Coordinates of C-alpha atoms and ligand atoms in Angstrom, one line a residue:
X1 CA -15.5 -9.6 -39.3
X2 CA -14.1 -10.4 -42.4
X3 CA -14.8 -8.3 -45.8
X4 CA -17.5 -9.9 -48.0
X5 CA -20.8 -12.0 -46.9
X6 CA -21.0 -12.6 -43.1
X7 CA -22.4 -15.6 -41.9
X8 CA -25.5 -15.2 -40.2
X9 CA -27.5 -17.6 -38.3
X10 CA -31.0 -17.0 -37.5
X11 CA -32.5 -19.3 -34.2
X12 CA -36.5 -18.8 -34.9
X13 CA -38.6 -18.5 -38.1
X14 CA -39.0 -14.8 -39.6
X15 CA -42.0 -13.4 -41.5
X16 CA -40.9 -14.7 -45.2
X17 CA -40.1 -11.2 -46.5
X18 CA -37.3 -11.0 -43.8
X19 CA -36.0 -13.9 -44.0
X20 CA -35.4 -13.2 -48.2
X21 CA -33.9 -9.8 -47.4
X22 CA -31.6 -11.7 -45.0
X23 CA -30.5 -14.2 -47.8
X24 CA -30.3 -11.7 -50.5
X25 CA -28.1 -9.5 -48.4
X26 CA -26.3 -12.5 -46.2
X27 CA -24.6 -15.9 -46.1
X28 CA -28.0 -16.7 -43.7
X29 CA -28.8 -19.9 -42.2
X30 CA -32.5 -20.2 -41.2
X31 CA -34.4 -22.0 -39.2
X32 CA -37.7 -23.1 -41.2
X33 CA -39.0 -25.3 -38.5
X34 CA -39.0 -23.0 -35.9
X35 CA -37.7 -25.4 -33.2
X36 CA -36.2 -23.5 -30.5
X37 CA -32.5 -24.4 -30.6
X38 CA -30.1 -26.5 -27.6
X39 CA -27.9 -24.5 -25.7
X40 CA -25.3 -26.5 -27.2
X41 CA -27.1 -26.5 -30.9
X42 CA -26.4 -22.5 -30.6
X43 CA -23.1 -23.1 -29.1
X44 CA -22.2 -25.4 -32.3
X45 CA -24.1 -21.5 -34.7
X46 CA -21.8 -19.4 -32.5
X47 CA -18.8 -20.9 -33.6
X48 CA -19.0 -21.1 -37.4
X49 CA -21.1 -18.1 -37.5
X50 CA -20.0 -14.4 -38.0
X51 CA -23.5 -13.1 -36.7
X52 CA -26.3 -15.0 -34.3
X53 CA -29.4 -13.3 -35.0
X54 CA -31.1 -14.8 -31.8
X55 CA -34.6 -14.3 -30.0
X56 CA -36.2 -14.1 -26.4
X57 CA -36.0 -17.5 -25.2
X58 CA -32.6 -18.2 -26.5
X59 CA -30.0 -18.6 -23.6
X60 CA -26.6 -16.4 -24.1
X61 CA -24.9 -16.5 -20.7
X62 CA -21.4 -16.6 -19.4
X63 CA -20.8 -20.2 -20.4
X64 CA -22.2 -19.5 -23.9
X65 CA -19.9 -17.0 -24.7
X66 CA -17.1 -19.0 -23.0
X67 CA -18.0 -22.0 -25.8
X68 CA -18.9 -19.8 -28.8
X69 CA -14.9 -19.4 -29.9
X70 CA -13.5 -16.5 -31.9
X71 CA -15.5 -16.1 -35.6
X72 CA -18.8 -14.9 -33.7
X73 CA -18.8 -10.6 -33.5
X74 CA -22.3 -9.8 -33.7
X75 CA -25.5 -10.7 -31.8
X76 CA -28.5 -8.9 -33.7
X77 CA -31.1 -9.9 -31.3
X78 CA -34.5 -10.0 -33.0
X79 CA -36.7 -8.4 -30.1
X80 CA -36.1 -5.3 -27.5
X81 CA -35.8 -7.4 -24.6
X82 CA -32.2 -8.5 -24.0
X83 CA -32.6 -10.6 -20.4
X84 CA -31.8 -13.5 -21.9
X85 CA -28.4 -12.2 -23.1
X86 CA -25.5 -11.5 -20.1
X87 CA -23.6 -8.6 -22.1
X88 CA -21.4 -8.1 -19.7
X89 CA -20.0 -11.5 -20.8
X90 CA -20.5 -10.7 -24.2
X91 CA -18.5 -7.4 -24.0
X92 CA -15.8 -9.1 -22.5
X93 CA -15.8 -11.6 -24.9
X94 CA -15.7 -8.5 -27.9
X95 CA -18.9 -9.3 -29.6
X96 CA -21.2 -6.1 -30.0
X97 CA -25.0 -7.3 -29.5
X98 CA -27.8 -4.9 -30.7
X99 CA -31.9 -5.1 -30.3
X100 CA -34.9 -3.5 -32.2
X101 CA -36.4 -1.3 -30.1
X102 CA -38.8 1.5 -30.9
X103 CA -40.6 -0.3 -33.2
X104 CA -42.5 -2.7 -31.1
X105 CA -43.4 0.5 -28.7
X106 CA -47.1 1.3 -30.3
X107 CA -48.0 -2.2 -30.5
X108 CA -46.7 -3.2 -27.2
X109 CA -48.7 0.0 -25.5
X110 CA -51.9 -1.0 -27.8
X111 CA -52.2 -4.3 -25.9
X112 CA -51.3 -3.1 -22.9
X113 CA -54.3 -0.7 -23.1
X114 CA -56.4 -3.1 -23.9
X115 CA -55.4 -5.2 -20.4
X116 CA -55.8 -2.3 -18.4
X117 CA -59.6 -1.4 -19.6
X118 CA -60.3 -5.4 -19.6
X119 CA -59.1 -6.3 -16.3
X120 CA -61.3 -3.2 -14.7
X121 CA -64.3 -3.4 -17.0
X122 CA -64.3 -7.8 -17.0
X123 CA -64.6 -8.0 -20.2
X124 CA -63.4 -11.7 -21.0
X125 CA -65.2 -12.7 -17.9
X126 CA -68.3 -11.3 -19.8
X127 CA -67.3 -13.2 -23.2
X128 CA -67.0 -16.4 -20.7
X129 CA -70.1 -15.7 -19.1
X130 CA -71.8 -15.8 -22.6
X131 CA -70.5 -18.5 -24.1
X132 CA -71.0 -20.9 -20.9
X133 CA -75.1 -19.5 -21.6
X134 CA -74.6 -17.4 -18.3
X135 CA -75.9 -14.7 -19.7
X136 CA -80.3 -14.8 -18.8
X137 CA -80.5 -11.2 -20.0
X138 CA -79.7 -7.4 -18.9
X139 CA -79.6 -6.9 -15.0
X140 CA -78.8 -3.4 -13.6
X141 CA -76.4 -5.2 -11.0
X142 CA -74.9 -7.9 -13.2
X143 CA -70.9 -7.9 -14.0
X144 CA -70.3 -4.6 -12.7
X145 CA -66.7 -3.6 -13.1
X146 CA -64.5 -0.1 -11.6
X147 CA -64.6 2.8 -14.3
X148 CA -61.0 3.7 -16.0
X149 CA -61.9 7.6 -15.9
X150 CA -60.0 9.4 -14.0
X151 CA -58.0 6.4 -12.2
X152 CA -54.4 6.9 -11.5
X153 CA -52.4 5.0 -13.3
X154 CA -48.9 4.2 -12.0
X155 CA -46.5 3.3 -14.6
X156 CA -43.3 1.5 -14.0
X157 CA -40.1 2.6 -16.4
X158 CA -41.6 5.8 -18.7
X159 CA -39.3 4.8 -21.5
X160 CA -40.9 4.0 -25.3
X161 CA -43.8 1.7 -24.2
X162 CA -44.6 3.3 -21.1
X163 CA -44.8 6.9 -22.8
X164 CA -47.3 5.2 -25.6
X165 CA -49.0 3.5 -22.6
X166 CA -49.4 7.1 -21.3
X167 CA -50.7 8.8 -24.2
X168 CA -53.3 6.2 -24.7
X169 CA -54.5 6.4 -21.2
X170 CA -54.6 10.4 -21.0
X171 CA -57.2 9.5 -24.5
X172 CA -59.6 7.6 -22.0
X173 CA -59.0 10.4 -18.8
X174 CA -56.8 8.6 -16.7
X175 CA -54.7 10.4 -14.6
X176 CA -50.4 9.5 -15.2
X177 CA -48.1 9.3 -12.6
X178 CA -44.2 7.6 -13.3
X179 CA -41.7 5.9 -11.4
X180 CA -38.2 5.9 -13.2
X181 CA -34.3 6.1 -11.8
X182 CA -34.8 9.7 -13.1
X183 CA -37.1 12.0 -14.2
X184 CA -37.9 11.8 -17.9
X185 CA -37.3 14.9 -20.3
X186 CA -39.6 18.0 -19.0
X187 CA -41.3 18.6 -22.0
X188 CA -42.6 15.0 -22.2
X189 CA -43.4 14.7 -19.0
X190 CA -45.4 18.3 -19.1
X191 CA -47.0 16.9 -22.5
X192 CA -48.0 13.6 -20.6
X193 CA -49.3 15.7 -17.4
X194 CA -47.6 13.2 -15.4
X195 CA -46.1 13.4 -12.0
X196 CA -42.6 11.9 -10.9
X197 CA -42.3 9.8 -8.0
X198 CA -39.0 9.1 -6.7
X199 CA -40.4 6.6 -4.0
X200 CA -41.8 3.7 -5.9
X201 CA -43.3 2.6 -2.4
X202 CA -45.2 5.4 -2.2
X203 CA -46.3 5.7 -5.9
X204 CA -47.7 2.2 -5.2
X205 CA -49.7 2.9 -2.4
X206 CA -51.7 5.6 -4.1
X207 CA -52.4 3.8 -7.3
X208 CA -55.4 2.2 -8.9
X209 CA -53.5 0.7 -11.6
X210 CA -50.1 0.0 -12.0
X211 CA -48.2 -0.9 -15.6
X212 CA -45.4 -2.9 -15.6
X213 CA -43.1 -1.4 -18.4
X214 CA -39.3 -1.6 -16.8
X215 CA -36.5 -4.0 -17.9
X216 CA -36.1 -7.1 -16.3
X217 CA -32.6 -6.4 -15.1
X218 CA -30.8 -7.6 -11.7
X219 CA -32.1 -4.7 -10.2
X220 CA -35.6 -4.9 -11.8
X221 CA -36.1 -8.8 -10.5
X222 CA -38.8 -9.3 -8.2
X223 CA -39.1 -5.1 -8.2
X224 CA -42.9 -6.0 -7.6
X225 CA -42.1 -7.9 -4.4
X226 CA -44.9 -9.2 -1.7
X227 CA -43.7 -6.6 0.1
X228 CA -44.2 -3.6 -2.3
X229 CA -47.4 -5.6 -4.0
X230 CA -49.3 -5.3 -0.3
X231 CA -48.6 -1.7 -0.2
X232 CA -51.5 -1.1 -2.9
X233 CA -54.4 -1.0 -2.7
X234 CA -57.2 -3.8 -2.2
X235 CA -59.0 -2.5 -5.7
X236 CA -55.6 -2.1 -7.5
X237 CA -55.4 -3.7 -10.6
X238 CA -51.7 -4.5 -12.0
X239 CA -50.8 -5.0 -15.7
X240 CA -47.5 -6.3 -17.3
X241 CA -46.5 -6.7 -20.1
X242 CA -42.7 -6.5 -19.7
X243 CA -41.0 -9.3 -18.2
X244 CA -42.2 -11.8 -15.7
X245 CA -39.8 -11.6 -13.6
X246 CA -40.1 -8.1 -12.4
X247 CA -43.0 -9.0 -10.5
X248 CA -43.0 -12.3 -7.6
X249 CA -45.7 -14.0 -9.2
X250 CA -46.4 -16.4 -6.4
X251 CA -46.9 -13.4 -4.2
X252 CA -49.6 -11.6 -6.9
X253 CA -51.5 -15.1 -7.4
X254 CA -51.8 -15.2 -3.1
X255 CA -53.2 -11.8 -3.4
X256 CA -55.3 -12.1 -5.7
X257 CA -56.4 -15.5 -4.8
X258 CA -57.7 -13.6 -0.8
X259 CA -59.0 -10.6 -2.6
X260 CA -56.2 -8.8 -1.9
X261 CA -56.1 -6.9 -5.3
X262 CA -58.6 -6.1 -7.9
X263 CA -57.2 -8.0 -10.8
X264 CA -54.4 -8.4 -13.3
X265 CA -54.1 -8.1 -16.9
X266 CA -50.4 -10.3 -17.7
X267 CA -48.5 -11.1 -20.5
X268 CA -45.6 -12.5 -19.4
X269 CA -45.1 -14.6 -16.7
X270 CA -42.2 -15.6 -14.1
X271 CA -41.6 -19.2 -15.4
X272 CA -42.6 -18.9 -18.9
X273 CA -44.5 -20.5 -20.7
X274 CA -46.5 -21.6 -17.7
X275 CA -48.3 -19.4 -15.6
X276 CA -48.8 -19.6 -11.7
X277 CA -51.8 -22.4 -11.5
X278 CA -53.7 -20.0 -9.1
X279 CA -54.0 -17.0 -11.5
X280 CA -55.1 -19.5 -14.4
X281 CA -58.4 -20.3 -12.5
X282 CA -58.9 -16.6 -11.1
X283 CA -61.7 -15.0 -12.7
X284 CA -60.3 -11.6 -12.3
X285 CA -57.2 -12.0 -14.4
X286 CA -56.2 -11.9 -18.0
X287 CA -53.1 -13.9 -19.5
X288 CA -52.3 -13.3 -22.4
X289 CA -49.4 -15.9 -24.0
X290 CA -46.7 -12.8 -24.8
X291 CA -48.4 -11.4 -27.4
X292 CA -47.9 -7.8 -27.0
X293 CA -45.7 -7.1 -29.9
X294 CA -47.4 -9.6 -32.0
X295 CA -48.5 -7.9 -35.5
X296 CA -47.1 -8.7 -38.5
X297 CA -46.0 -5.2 -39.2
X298 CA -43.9 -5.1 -35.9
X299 CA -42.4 -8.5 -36.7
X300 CA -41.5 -6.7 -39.8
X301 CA -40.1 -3.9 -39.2
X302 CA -38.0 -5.9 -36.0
X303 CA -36.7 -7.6 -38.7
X304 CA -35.4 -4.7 -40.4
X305 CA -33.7 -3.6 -37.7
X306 CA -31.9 -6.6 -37.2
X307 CA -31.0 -6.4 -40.7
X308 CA -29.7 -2.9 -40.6
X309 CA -28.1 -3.5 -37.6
X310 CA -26.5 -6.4 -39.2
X311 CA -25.5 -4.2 -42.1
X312 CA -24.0 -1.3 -40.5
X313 CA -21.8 -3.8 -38.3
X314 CA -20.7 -5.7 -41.9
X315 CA -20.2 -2.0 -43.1
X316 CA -17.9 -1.1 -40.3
X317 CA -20.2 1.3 -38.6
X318 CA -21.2 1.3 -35.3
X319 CA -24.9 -0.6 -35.6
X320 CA -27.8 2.1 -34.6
X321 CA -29.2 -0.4 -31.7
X322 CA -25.7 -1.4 -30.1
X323 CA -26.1 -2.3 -26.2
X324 CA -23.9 0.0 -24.3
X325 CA -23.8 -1.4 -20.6
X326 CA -25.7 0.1 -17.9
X327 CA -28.1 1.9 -20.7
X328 CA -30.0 -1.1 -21.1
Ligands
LIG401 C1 -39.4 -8.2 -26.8 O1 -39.1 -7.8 -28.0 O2 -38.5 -8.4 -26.0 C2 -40.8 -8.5 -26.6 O3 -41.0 -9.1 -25.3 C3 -41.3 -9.5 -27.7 O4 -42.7 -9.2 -27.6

């Protein structure tokens, strides 16, 4: 990059006090009407821009890299998720791309908490139920849900979210059990009183609620297959809040459609922004439109990270949240 202001482009609208740091500190072209941009509109940033400061949503593949000529050497991606982003090709091509994790991870686990006592305990079917005047008055019997307490909770990648995930269920008794590549760091996992299991099949099968908190990787796509999702239980519930992808969605809304599972609590789907028809009418499941990370303070303090990361690379340094293959 060369010495003095880098040129950085921005694809989505930032909280205001970012997007001032970013044109106090940068050459920064914004993008105040928040329109997501063409594949070839970021082809035609890439190429007279120094840094892309991109978002979920925005398409970096092979063939982006291939048009986004020489100038471009940084890709400070506002948001931990980088699936959207093929860094094998961007490697190749020498441009370093970064991400903002950590600082999403309380937020993130906050709502996922919230879908994994909602789904259990019905609690937008009861705010439906009242609003459409279903609600005659108390009735010993009436929208009776499964208690959280002591439940086994089965969570999927014990990495940041997952381990804020963990110590918010431990808070309401629930029992944690992990599937990850490896086992985490002993002392964490002793802190967390949670048990390893090598064999995600048979974590599944002994679950009563399962948390979706892996990347969506190659590996990771369709992990939740109809396969692996009919080794659980018929009162499981499943709650995700990752990626879409990870589980087959089609498969879920068939199960959950024949009463198959308990219920899910999802915030990202397969085919974003639109959900599988079937779980849209099933009473059972929460969707939430991928608003885990959604604060203002988190959106802030992603935006700091870009910026630092942006610095650092300006600086000469090695940015603090670079990518390095097969760590992702
Ligand atoms: C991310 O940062 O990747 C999240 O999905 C945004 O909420």
């Amino acid at each position: 990059m060369p010495p003095g202001r880098p040129k950085v482009t921005v694809t989505r609208k930032l909280p205001d006090s970012v997007e001032q740091r970013l044109s106090a500190l940068f050459d920064t072209v914004l993008n105040e009407t928040d329109k997501p941009m063409s594949a070839a509109q970021l082809i035609e940033a890439a190429r007279v821009s120094d840094v892309l400061a991109p978002t979920l949503g925005d398409r970096l593949d092979a063939a982006f890299f291939e048009a986004a000529g020489d100038r471009l050497k940084l890709i400070a991606n506002f948001g931990a998720g980088i699936d959207h982003i093929d860094i094998d090709a961007a490697i190749a091509h020498g441009v370093t791309v970064t991400n903002t994790p950590s600082v999403l991870a309380e937020d993130a686990a906050d709502m996922a908490m919230a879908l994994i006592l909602a789904v259990p305990r019905r609690l937008v079917e009861g705010v439906r139920a009242l609003e459409d005047g279903k609600f005659s008055g108390w009735s010993p019997t009436w929208m009776l849900g499964r208690r959280v307490r002591g439940k086994k909770l089965g969570i999927i990648g014990l990495g940041r979210v997952g381990q804020a995930i963990a110590r918010r269920a431990r808070a309401f008794g629930i029992e944690i059990h992990y599937h990850n590549r490896s086992p985490i760091n002993p002392h964490v996992e002793g802190e967390l009183e949670a048990t390893y299991w090598e064999s995600l099949d048979q974590m599944l099968a002994r679950m009563d609620i399962v948390s979706v908190n892996c990347p969506h990787t190659p590996a990771t796509y369709h992990l939740l297959s109809r396969r692996r999702l009919e080794l659980l239980h018929s009162d499981a519930y499943i709650v995700n809040i990752s990626r879409g992808e990870i589980i087959d969605e089609a498969a879920l809304a068939d199960m959950i459609a024949a009463g198959k599972l308990g219920g899910a609590g999802l915030d990202v789907f397969e085919l974003e922004p639109r959900p599988n028809e079937k779980l849209m009418d099933a009473p059972n499941v929460v969707l939430l439109p991928h608003m885990a990370s959604a604060t203002i303070e988190s959106r802030i303090e992603m935006g700091e990270r870009v910026i630092i990361n942006i610095k650092m690379f300006a600086d000469g340094h090695k940015p603090p949240d670079r990518i390095i293959p097969g760590l992702e």
